[in-house]
XYZ file of C-alpha atoms in Angstrom:
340
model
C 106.350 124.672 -13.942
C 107.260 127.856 -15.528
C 110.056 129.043 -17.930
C 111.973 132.566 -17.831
C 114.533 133.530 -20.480
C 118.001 133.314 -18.567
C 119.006 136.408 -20.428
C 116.389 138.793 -18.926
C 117.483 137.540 -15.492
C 121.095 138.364 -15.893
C 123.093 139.420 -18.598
C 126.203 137.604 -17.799
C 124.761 133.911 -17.511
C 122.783 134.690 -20.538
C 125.442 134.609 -22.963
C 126.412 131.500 -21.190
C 123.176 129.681 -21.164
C 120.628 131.029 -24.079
C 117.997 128.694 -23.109
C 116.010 128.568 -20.323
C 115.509 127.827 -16.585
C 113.369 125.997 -15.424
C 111.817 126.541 -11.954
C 109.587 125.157 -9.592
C 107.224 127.620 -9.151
C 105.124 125.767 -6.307
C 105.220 128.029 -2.752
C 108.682 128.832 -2.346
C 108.012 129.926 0.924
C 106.810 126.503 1.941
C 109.806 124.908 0.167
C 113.454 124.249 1.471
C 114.972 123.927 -2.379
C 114.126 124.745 -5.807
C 114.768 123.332 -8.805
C 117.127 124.611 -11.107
C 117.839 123.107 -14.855
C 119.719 124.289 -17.487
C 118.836 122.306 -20.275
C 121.489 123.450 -23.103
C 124.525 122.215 -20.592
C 121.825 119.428 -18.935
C 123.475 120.492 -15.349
C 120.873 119.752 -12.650
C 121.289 121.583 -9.331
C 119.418 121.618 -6.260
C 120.070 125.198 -4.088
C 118.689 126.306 -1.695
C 116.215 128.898 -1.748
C 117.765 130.804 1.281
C 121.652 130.107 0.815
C 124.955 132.339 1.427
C 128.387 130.992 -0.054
C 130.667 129.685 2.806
C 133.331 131.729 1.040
C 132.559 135.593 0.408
C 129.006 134.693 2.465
C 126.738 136.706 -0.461
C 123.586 135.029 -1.473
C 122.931 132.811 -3.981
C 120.183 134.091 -7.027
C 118.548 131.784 -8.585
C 120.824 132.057 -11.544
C 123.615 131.499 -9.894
C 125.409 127.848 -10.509
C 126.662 127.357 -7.239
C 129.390 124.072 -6.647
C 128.197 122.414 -3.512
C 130.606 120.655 -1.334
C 129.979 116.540 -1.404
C 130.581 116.579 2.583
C 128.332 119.041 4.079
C 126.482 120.208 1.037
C 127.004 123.500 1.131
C 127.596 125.392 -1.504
C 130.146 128.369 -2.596
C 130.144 130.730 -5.554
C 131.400 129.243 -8.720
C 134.077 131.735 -8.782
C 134.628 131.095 -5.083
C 135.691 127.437 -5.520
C 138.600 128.746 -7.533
C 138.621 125.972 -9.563
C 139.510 125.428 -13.055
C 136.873 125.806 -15.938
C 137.682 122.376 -16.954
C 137.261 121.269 -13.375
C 133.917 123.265 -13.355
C 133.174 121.307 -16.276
C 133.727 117.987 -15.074
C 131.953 118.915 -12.048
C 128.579 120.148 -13.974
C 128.335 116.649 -15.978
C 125.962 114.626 -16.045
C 128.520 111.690 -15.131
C 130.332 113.220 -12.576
C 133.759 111.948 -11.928
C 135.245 114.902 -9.292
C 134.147 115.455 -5.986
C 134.632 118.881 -4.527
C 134.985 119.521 -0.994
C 134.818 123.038 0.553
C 137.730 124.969 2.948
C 135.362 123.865 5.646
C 135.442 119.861 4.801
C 138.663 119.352 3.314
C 140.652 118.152 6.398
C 137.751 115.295 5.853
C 138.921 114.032 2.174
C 141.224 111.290 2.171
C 144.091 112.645 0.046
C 145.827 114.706 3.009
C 148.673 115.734 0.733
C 147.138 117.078 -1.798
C 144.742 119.457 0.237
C 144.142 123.058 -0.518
C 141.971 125.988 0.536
C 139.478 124.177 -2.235
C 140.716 121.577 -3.674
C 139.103 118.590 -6.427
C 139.394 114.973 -5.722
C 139.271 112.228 -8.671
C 136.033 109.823 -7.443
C 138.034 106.525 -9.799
C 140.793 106.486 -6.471
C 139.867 104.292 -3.821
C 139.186 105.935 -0.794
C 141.110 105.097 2.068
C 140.235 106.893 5.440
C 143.213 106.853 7.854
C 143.990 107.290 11.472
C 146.706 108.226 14.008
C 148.003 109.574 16.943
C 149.847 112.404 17.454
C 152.031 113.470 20.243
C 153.297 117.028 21.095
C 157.223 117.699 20.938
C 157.310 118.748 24.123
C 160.186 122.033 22.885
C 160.889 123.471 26.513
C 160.151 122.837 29.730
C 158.810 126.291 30.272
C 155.112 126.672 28.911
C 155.509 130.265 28.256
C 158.680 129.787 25.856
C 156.872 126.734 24.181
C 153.914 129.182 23.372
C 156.477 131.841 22.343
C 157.868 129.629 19.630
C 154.191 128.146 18.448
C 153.165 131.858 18.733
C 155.957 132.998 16.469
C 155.332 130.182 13.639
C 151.341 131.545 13.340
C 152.714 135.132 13.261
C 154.909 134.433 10.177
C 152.307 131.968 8.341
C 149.761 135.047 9.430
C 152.128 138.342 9.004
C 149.713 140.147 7.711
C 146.414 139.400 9.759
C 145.942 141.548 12.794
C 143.779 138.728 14.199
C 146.466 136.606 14.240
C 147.061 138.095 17.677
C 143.770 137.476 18.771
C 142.351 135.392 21.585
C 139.347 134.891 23.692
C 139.119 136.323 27.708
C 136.854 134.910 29.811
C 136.260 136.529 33.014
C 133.934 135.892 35.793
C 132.201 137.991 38.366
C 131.488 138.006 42.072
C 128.125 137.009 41.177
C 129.576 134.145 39.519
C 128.263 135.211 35.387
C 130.427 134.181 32.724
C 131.477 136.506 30.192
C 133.603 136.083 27.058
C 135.215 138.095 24.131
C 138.104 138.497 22.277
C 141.440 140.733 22.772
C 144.702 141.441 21.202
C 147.672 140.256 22.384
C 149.568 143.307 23.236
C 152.678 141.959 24.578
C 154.347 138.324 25.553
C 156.577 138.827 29.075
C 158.394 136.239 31.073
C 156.323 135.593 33.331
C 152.694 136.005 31.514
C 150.282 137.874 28.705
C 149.821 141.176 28.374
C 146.326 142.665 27.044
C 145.032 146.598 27.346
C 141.198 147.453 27.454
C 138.824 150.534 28.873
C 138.892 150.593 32.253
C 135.288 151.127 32.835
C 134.405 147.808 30.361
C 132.657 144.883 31.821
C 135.630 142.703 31.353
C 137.390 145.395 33.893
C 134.905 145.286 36.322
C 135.039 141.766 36.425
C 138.407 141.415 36.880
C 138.236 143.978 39.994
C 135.772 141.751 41.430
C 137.670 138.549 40.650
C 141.182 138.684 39.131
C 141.033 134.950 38.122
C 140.500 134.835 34.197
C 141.395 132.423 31.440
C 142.620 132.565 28.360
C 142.158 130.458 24.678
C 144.072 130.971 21.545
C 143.231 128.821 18.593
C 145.727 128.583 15.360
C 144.108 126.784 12.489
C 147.346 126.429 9.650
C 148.743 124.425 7.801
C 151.684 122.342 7.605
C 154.967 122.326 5.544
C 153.018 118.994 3.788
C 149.743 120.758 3.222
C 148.271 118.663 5.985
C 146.049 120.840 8.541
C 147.609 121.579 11.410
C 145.206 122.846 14.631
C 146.333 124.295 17.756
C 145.084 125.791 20.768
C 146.430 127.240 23.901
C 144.541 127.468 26.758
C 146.101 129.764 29.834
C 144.404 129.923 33.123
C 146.047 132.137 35.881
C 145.602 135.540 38.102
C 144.961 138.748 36.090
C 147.279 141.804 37.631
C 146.797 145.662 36.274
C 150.257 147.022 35.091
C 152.203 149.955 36.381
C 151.145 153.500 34.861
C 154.539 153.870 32.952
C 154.082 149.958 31.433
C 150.364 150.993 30.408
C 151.887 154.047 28.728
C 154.467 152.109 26.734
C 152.284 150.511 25.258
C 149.894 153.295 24.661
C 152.277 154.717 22.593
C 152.730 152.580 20.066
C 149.365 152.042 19.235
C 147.666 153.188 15.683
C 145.546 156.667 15.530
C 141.834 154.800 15.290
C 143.049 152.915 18.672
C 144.119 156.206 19.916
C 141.034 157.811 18.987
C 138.323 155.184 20.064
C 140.614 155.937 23.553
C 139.397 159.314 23.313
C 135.798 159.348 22.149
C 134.333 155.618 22.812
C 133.630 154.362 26.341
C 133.169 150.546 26.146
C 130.077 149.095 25.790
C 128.412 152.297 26.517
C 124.759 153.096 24.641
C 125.842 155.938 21.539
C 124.375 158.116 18.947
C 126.228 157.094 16.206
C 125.904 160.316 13.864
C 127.384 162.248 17.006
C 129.876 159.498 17.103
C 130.779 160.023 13.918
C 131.366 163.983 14.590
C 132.904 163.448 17.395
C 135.545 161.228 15.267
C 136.062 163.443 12.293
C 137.066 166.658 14.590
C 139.137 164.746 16.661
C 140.727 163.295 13.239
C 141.377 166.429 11.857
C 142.949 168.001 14.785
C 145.494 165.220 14.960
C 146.301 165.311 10.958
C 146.102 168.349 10.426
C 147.408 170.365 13.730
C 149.669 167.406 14.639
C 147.281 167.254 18.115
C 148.899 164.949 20.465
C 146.508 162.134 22.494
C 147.910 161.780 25.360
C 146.341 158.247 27.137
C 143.337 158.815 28.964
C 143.093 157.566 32.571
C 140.636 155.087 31.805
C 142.852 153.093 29.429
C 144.371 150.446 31.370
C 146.602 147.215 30.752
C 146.566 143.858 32.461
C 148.950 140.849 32.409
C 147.543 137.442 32.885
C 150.360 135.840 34.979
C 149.388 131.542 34.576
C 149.181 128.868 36.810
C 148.086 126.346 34.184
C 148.817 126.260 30.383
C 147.779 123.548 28.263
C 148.688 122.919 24.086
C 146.479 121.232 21.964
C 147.492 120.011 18.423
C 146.132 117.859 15.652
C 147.973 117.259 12.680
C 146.111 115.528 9.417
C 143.842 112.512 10.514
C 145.683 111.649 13.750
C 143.821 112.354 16.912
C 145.017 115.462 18.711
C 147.579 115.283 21.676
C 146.896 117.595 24.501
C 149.921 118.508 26.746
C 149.015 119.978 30.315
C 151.388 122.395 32.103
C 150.813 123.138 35.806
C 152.541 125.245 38.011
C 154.567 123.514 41.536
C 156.318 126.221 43.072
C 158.427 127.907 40.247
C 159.051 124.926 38.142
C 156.118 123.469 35.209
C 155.183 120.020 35.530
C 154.051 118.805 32.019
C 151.838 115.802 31.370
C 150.099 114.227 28.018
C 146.034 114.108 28.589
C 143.456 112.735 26.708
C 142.114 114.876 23.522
């Protein structure tokens, strides 16, 4: 064992800890943890020797403190946890009496209304685990206005997240490969979900070759109790291109950098970034300062997704999920509860 001086390491935890640390010095490389003391606080700590915090994801030095969660044992910056110095505090003793859980675990802990995005639990309750089962208010008997109103609720708990439009395509093609990624919702219709891509993308060619496709949005929120609330919407249905005046629509009313990737990107295509990045700085200019139009390119093309089958999928605290199944007979939707 050897000792370094905590100040020469980093200025800001030496003022905090003037001793030392202590560190096991044995082949770190051959090791999965070292050893970390501080011996003026006594706070023993076992990190990792390769470890990123599940908050901000930057690694951990070996100076660093980290609070590690008592469910998966991760760990997350001290300022991370957002906790309270005196919660810190009780945390670092020697006889601990809070257990921490990360953003990741909490839905685990016991105390459902009381959870947070990191929240401390007092170890002197009794822990109780509970169970349920939840059922889906079945709100409409149309699928497509039941996702418009749980669709509306994530946009206002997520106004200002662009992914909160997001959700994952997967397409198939006549060679029977699987391919998946995610796409902005560009518009809800009556009858289906709209979505705009490059028309010479894989997902396109796919679709050409086989216009069946499905769909998967997942909402992870929380409820009006602070209990988390998960659900997912899974569409499966035919994929139809749009008319050239709907595609322009909603060309139009996209932001410049979508307008410009239009211009100068072709999907999934091999680049030289630096030339890239010239090719995006004269084309910015233009626009700002010459008020240059872009007009949408041919290859920029929109799709609607038009279902045959929708399912919802919701869990609420510790009951077990409730999955509600929506097929098509005709023109009417014939719901029925499945199995999570």
């Amino acid at each position: 064992m050897s000792c370094m001086n905590v100040k020469s390491l980093h200025p800001f935890v030496g003022r905090l800890v003037t001793s030392y640390v202590s560190l096991n010095t044995r082949s770190l490389s051959s090791l999965r943890q070292a050893e970390v003391r501080f011996q003026t606080e006594k706070i023993y700590i076992k990190m990792p020797v390769i470890s990123s915090c599940v908050v901000c994801n930057y690694r951990f030095t070996y100076v660093d403190c980290p609070v590690k969660c008592d469910s998966c044992s991760l760990c997350v910056h001290r300022k991370c946890s957002k906790l309270s110095a005196e919660e810190l505090k009780c945390l670092s003793s020697k006889n601990k009496i809070l257990k921490y859980f990360c953003e990741l675990c909490e839905h685990d802990s016991n105390k459902q209304a009381e959870i947070g995005l990191n929240r401390v639990q007092s170890l002197a309750e009794p822990l109780h685990e509970n169970s349920g089962l939840h059922k889906i208010n079945i709100s409409s008997k149309n699928p497509i206005e039941m996702f418009s109103k749980w669709y509306s609720e994530h946009m206002v708990a997520n106004a200002s997240v662009t992914s909160a439009k997001a959700f994952s395509l997967a397409t198939v093609s006549n060679t029977g490969k699987v391919s998946c990624r995610s796409l902005i919702l560009r518009r809800l219709d009556e009858d289906g979900f709209v979505m705009m891509t490059d028309g010479r993308s894989r997902k396109s060619k796919d679709l050409e070759e086989n216009p069946q496709a499905s769909m998967v949005f997942l909402w992870l929120d929380q409820t009006s109790d602070n209990l988390p609330q998960t659900r997912q919407v899974r569409i499966e249905g035919t994929v139809n291109k749009l008319t050239t005046d709907n595609m322009k629509e909603l060309y139009d009313i996209e932001p410049l950098f979508c307008k410009i990737r239009a211009q100068i990107c072709e999907q999934g295509k091999v680049v030289e970034w630096e030339q890239l990045k010239r090719d995006h700085d004269q084309l910015f200019d233009k626009v700002t300062k010459y008020n240059v139009q872009l007009p949408k390119p041919d290859h920029v093309v929109a799709y609607k997704l038009v279902p045959d089958v929708i399912e919802f999928y919701e869990a609420i605290g510790q009951k077990i999920g409730d999955r509600l199944l929506f097929t098509k007979d005709g023109i009417s939707w014939q719901p029925k509860h499945i199995a999570a």
